XYZ file of C-alpha atoms in Angstrom:
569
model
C 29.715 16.829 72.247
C 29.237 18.472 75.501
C 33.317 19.926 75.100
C 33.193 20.747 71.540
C 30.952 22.524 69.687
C 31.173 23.449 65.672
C 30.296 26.932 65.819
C 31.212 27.623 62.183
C 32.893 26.369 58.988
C 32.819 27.155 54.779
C 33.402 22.971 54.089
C 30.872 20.311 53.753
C 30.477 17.746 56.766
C 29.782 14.356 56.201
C 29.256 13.197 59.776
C 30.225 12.701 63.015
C 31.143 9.482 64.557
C 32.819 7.748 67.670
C 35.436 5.499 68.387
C 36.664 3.985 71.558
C 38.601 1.018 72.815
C 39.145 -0.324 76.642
C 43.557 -0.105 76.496
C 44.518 -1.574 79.666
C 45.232 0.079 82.636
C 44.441 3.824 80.515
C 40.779 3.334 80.833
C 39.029 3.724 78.067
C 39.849 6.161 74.998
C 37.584 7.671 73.037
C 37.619 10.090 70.493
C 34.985 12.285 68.128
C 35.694 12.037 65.069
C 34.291 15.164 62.525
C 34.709 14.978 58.433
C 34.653 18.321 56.946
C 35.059 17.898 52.630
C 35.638 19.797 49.629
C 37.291 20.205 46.474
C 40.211 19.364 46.198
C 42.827 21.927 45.891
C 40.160 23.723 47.537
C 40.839 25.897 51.002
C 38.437 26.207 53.923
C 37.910 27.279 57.665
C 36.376 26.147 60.663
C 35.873 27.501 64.434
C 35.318 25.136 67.022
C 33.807 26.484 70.964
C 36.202 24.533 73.463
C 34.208 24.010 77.099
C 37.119 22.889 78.796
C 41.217 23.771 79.112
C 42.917 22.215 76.020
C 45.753 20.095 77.053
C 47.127 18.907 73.221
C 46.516 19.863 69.618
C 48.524 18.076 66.811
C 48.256 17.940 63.565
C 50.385 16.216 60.274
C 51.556 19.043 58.274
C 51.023 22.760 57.928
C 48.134 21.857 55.242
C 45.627 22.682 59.112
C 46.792 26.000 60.120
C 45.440 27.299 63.734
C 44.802 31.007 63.949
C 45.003 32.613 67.250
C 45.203 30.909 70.852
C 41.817 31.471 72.863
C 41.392 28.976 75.125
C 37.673 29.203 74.483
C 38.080 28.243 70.808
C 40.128 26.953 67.948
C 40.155 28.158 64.552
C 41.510 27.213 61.799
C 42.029 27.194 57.735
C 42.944 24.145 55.506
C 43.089 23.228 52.425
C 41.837 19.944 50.840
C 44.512 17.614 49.976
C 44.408 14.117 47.764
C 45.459 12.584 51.433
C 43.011 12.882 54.427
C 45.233 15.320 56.948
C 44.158 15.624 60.907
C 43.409 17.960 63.704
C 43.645 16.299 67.302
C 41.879 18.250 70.089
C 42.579 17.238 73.832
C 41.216 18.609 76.864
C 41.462 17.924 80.906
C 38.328 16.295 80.596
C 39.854 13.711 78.363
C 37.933 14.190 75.317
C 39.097 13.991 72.454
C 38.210 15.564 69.073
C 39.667 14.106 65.891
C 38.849 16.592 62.784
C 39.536 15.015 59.262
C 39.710 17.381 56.460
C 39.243 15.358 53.132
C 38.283 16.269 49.190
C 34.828 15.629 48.229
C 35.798 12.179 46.155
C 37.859 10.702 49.124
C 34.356 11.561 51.591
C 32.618 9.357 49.435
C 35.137 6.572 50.371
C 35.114 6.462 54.262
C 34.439 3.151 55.443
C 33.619 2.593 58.930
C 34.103 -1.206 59.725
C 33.690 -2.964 63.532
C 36.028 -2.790 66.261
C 36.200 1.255 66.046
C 38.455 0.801 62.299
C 37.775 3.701 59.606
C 39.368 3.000 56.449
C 39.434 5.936 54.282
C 40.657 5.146 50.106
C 39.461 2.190 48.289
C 36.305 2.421 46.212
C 34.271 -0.392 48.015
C 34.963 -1.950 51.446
C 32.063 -4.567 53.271
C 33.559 -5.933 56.124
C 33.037 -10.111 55.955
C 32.058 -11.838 59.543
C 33.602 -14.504 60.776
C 35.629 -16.016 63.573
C 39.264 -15.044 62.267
C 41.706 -12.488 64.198
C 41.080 -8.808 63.109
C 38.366 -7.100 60.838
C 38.069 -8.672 57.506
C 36.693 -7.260 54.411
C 36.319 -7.518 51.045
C 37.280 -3.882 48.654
C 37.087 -3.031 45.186
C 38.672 -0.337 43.645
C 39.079 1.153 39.920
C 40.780 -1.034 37.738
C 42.664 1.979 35.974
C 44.436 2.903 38.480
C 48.101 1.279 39.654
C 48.579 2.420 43.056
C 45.635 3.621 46.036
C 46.298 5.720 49.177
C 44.978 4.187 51.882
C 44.430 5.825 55.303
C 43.258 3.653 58.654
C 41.973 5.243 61.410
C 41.546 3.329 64.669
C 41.924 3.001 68.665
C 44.343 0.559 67.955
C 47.240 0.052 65.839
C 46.591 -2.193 63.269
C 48.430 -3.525 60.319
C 46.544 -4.344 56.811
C 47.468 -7.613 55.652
C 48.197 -7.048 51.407
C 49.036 -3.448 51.741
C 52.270 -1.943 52.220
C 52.925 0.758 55.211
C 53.791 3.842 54.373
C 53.369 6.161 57.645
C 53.550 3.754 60.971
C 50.914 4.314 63.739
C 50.295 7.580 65.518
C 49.291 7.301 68.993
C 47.771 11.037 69.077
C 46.360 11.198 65.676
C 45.124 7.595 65.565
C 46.297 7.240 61.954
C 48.087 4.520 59.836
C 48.599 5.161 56.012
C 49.082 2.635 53.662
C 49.071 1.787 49.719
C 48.086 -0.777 47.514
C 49.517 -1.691 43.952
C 47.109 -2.921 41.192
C 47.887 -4.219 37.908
C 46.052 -1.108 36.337
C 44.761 -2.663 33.426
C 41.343 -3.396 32.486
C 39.329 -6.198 32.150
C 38.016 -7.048 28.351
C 34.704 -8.300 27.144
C 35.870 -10.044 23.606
C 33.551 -8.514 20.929
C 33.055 -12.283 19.100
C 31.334 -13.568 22.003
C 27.760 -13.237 20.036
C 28.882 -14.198 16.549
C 27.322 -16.562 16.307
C 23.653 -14.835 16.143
C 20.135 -17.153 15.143
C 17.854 -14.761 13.143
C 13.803 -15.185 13.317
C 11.436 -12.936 11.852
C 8.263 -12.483 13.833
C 5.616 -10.479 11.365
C 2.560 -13.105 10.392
C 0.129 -10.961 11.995
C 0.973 -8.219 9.531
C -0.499 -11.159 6.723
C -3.855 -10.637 5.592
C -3.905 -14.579 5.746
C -3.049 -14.768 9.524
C -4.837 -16.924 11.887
C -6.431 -14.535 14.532
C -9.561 -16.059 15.517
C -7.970 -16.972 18.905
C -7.977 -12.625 19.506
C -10.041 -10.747 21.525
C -12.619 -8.908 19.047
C -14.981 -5.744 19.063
C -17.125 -4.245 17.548
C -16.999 -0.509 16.553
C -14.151 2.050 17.601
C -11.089 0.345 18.936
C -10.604 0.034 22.500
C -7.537 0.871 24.066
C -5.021 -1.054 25.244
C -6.004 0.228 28.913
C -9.224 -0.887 28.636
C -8.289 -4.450 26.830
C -5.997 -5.007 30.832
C -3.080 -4.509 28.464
C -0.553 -2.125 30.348
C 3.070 -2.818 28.883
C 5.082 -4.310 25.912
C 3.798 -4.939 22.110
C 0.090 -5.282 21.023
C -1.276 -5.860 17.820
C -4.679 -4.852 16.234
C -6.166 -5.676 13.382
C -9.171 -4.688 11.048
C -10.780 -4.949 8.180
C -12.363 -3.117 5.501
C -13.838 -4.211 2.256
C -13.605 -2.160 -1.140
C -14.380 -2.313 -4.568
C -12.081 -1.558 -7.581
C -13.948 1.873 -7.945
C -13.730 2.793 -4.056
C -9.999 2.046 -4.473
C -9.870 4.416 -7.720
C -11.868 7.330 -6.693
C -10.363 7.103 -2.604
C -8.429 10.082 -1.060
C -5.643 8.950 -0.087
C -5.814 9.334 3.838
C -5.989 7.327 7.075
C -6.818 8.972 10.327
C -7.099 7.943 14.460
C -8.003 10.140 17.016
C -5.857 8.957 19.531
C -2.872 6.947 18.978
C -0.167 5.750 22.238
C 2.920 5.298 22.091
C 4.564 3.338 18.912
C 2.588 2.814 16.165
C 3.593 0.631 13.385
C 1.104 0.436 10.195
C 0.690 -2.483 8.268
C -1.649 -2.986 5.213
C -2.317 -6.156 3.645
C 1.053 -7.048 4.611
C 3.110 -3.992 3.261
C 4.791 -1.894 6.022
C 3.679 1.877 5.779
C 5.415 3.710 8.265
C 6.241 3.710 12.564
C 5.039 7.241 14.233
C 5.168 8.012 17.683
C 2.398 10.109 17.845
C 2.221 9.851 22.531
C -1.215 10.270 22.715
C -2.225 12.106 19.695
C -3.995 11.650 16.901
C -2.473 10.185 13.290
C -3.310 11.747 10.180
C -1.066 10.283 7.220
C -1.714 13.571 5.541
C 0.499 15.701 7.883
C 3.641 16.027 6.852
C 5.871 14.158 9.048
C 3.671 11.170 7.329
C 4.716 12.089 3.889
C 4.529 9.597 1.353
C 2.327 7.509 3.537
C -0.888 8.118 1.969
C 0.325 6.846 -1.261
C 1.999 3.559 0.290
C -1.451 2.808 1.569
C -3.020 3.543 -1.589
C -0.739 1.175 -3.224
C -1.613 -1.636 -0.673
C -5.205 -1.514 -1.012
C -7.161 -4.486 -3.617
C -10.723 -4.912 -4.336
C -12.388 -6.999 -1.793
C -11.290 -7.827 2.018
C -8.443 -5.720 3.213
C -6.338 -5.936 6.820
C -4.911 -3.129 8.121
C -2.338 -4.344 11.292
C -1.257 -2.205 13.727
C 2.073 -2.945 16.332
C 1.640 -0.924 19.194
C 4.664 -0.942 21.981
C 3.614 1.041 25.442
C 7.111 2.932 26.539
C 5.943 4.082 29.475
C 2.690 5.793 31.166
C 1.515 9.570 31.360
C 1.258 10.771 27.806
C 0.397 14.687 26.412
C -2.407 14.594 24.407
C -4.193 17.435 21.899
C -7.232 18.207 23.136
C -10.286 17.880 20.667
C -12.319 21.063 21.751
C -10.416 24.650 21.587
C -9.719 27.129 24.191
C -13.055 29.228 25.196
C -14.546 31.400 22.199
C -11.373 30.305 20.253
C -10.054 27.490 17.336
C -6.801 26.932 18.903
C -5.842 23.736 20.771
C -2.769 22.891 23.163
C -1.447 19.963 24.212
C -1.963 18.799 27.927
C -1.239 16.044 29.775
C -4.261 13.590 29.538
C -6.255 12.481 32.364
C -6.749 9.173 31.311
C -3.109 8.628 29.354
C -4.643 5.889 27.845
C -2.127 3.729 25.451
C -2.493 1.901 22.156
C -5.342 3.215 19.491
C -9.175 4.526 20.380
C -11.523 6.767 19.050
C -12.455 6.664 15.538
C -10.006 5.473 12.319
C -11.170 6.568 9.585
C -9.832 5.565 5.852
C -10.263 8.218 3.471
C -12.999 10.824 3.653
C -15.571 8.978 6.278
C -14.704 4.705 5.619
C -14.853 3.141 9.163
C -12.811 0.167 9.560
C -14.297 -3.276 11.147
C -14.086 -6.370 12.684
C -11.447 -5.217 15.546
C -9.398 -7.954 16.805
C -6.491 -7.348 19.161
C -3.899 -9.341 21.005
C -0.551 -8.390 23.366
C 3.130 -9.767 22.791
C 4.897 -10.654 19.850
C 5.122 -14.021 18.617
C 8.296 -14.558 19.761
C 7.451 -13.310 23.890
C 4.404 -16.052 23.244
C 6.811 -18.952 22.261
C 9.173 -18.345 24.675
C 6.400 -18.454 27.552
C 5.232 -21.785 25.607
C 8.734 -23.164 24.987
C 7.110 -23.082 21.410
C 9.579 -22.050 18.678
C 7.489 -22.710 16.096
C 5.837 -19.924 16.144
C 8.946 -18.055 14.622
C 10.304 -18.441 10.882
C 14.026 -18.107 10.216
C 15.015 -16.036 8.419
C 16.207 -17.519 5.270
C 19.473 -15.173 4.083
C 20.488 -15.557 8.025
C 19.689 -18.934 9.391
C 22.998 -19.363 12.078
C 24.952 -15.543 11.562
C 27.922 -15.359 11.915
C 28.767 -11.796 12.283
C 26.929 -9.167 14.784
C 25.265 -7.220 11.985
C 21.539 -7.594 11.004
C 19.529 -5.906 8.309
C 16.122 -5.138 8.552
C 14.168 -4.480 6.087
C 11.514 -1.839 6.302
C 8.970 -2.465 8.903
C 10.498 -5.826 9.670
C 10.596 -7.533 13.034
C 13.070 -9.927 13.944
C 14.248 -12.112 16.990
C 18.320 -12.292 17.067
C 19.004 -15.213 19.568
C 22.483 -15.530 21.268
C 24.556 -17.402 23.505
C 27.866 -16.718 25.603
C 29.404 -18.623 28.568
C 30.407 -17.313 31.876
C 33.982 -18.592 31.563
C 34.062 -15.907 28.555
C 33.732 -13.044 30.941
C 35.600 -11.442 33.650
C 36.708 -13.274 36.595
C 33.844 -12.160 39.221
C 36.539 -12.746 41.957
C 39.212 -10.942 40.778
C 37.285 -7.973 38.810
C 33.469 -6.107 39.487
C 33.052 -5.413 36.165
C 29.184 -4.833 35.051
C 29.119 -5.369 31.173
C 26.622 -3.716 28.666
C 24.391 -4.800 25.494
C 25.459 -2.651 23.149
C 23.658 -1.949 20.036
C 24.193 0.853 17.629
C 21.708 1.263 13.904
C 19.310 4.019 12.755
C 15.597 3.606 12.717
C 15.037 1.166 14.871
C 13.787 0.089 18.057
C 14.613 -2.850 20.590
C 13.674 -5.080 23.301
C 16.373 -7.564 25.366
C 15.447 -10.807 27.176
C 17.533 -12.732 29.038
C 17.377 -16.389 29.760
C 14.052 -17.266 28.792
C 12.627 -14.594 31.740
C 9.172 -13.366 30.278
C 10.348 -9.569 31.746
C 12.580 -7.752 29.883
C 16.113 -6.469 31.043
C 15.877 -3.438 28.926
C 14.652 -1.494 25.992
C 16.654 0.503 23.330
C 15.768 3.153 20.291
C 18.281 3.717 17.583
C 18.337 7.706 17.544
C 15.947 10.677 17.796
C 14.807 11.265 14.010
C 11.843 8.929 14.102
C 10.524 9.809 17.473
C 10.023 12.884 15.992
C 7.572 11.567 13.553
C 4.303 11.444 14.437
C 4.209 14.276 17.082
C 4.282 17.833 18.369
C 6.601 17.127 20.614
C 10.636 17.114 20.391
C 11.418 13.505 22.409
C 14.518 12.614 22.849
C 15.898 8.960 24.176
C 18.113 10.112 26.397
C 15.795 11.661 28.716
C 15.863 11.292 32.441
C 19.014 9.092 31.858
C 22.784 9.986 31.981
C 23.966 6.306 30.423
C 24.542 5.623 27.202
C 21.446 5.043 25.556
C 23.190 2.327 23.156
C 24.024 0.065 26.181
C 21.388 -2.161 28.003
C 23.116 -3.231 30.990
C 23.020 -6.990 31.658
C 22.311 -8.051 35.257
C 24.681 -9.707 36.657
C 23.049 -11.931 39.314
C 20.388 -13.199 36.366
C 23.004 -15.086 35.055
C 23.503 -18.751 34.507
C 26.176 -20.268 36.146
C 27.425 -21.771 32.648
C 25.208 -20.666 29.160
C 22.980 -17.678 29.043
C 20.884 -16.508 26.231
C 19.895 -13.256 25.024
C 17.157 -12.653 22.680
C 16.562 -9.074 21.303
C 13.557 -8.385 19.455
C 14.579 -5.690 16.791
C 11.847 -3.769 14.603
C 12.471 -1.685 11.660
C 11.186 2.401 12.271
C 11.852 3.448 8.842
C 9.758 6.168 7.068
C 7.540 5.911 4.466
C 10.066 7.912 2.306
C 12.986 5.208 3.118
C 13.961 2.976 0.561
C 14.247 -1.377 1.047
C 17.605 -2.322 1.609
C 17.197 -4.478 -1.841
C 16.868 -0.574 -3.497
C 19.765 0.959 -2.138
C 23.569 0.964 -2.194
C 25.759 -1.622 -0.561
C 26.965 1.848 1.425
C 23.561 3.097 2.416
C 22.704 -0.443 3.050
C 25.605 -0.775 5.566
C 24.843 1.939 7.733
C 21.201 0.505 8.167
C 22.743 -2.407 9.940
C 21.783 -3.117 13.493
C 25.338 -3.888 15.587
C 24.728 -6.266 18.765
C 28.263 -6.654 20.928
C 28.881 -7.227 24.602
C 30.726 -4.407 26.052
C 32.254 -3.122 29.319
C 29.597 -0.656 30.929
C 30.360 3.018 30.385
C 28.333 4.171 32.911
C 30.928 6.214 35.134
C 31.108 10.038 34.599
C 34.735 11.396 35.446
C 35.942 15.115 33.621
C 38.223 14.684 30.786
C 41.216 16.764 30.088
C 39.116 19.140 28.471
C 36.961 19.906 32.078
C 34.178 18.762 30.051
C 32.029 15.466 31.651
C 33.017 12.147 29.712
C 31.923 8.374 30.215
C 34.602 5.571 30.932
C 34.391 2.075 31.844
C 33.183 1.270 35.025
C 35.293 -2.088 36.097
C 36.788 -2.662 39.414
C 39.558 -4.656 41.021
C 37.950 -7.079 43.753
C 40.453 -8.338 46.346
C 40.100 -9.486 49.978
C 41.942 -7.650 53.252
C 42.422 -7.548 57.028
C 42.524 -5.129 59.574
C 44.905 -6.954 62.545
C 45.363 -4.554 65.777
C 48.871 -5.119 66.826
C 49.977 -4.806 70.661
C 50.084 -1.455 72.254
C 51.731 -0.930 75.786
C 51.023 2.008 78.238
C 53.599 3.794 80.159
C 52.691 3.300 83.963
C 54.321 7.182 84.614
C 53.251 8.966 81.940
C 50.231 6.666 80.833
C 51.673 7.918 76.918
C 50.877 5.045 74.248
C 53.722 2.915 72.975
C 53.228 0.830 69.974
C 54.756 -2.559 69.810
C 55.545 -4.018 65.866
């Protein structure tokens, strides 16, 4: 302002706002209003250049110390407290400077709502128009807790209808405090509420006996996905190749693609082989992160027509790719980020020494995103040890790909008016990759991977699924404004990563087998970060308690003599 200026100070400032109000025969009152923030516990100092004769300072509590008495300044030292504490500043021009010193969490919750009312505590506040006395608003705040601080800051005098007074109204200061008790407990999302679990599986086009004439076809290399107008989701290609006996018996044992983007899953004649995640390089079943492939698709192979499948899922765009030439006079070649990025498989595959494969078909989505576009289920086969599940395990067995279809009401969750609290997909397994639906939408609400191992297979790179994300990677948060009002659906499509060195689940312990099991629950979202005991950075629930308020300015009368404030309860 034109009487104060902040010449200097060691705290954060979060802004700088007005408030006035007309109060009778007084004129009208105004008053800045400065935040300065930090940690709490924390101590800082400020200096302030006065440009006219200070009439008043006040303050709460010796937590704002003054040092010194120039009339051309005012500094002082504070430390940050879990309350907000303030500085008044008056001066014969009747200005007024209120400075709040607050920790850094209670800056985040300063609420300014009409009518010249901070509120300064609860989580959430949105003031709510309408016709009714006072400022009302609708607050959330952390379900954990049993009793909030709240501090109201206003022209005014005003009473908070739900909260208890703690600290009447200060006439100088301009500050009310408050609390508010909460239950402290919770909400819960019961863990049965997808028990009841359909299982599909979703895997012709991995048949050599699979309709595809209705796919787009090529001739020669594959294309990619890119240049097929397939950006996102699953694709699958298939091709051919016929042998004799004596090809088969005298082939080496290899199967290699140029350029391969992002998940590859490889199918022949029907038997899985292995998932890589080569992003943007080439596959060679040789290398040794593909060991044991070779031989698998030695296996597979018969004399006559053979049909090698291919699921491709697109993660994202911008892939490294190894470069086919070398550096200048030299062999060696480094990864860069490609120009082109382009996803799915092109460039030459080549089976064995120099065998091209032929008759390219391709075709995006899985079965199960076409029927639910078509309202067609019968494009899906149940599975036949599952049919209607009642538990929240799968198996999968290698390579498999499988549609788990569930339902839950809204009257099973959380009461949306008494609690905020955003709930979470989880799912938890090992090798394994997924993609949620919700209510029949053809987008999906989010995409999981089981753990880092097999995204290391396949590539140079070390990719990990947490990247560029703080959240749990096991949760897929559910929106809460796509839901129904009464039934909603979710449909995960689940596909098997394994190796080619993993076992079937038929092969294996019941112990080995159980800790291949996909688990699919509803959970509360762990998405808030808050420092544990330890000082170290932990997750815990994010839920809030929702509740309604009101800000009511109560009568204030002014002293004719010595125009002082006197508040009237």
């Amino acid at each position: 302002t034109n009487t104060y200026k902040l010449r200097y100070t060691t705290a954060e400032i979060l802004t700088k706002k007005t408030i006035s109000e007309q109060l009778g025969i007084r004129g009208e009152w105004a008053s800045t209003i400065v935040i300065l923030y930090g940690p709490e516990g924390g101590q800082g100092e400020a200096v302030f250049d006065i440009c006219a004769n200070i009439v008043d300072i006040s303050h709460i509590d010796d937590t704002i110390r003054r040092h010194g008495n120039s009339s051309s300044e005012v500094a002082i030292s504070f430390r940050y407290e879990h309350q907000p504490r303030f500085l008044t500043l008056r001066t014969d021009s009747g200005d007024t400077l209120q400075v709040m010193v607050t920790t850094s969490r209670l800056a985040g919750r300063v609420w300014e709502l009409p009518n010249s009312v901070f509120l300064v505590g609860l989580d959430y506040v949105q003031s709510i128009e309408g016709k009714e006395r006072g400022v009302k608003f609708r607050y959330e705040h952390d379900a954990r807790v049993t009793t909030a601080d709240v501090t109201l800051l206003s022209a005014k005098p005003c009473v908070l209808e739900g909260f208890d007074e703690v600290e009447r109204y200060n006439p100088k200061t301009g500050v009310t405090r408050f609390i508010k008790r909460f239950p402290g407990i919770l909400p819960e999302v019961r863990r049965d509420l997808l028990s009841t679990c359909q299982v599909y599986r979703d895997m012709k086009e991995s048949s050599p006996s699979f309709d595809d004439t209705s796919w787009r076809s090529f001739t020669g290399n594959p294309l990619s996905l890119d240049e097929l107008d397939i950006h996102e989701g699953h694709a699958w290609y298939r091709a051919e190749i016929n042998l004799t006996k004596g090809e088969i018996e005298t082939l080496t044992p290899r199967l290699r693609i140029d350029h391969a983007d992002d998940f590859v899953g490889i199918y022949v004649n029907g038997s899985y082989i292995t998932t890589l995640a080569p992003l943007g390089n080439g596959i060679d079943t040789n290398e040794e992160d593909c060991k044991g492939s070779s031989e698998r698709i030695l296996r597979s192979l018969r004399a006559g027509r053979n049909v090698l499948t291919f699921l491709i899922e697109i993660w994202g765009h911008g892939a490294f790719e190894t470069p086919t030439g070398g550096l200048l006079n030299s062999r060696i070649s480094l990864p860069a980020l490609s120009p082109r990025g382009l996803k799915g498989l092109h460039g030459k595959v080549i089976l064995g020494d120099n065998l091209r494969l032929s008759k390219w078909k391709v075709r995006a989505r899985l079965s199960g995103e076409i029927s639910t576009l078509n309202n067609d289920s019968r494009r899906l086969e149940p599975r036949s040890e599952s049919g209607t599940k009642k538990a929240t395990k799968v198996h999968l067995s290698r390579g498999e790909v499988i549609w788990c279809t569930a339902t839950f009401s809204n009257t099973d969750l959380p009461g949306r008016k008494e609690y905020h609290a955003p709930f979470v997909l989880r799912i938890k397994g090992k090798n394994a990759r997924g993609t949620v639906f919700l209510n029949n939408h053809p987008q999906p609400i989010g995409r999981w991977i089981s753990d880092d191992a097999w995204l290391h297979r396949g590539t140079w790179a070390n990719p990990t699924r947490e990247m560029w994300s703080y959240a749990n990677p096991d949760d897929v948060p559910i929106p809460i404004r796509s839901l129904d009002e009464k039934i909603n659906t979710l449909r995960i499509a689940l596909i098997d990563c394994s190796g080619s060195q993993v076992s079937e689940p038929t092969e294996v312990s019941e112990s080995k087998r159980s800790e291949r099991a996909i688990e699919i629950e509803l959970a509360l979202n762990n998405d808030d970060l808050a420092v544990g005991n330890d000082g170290k950075t932990v997750r815990a629930p994010h839920a809030a308690v929702r509740g309604e308020g009101r800000a009511s300015v109560v009568d204030v009368k002014v002293d004719e003599k010595t125009q002082e404030m006197k508040v009237v309860f």
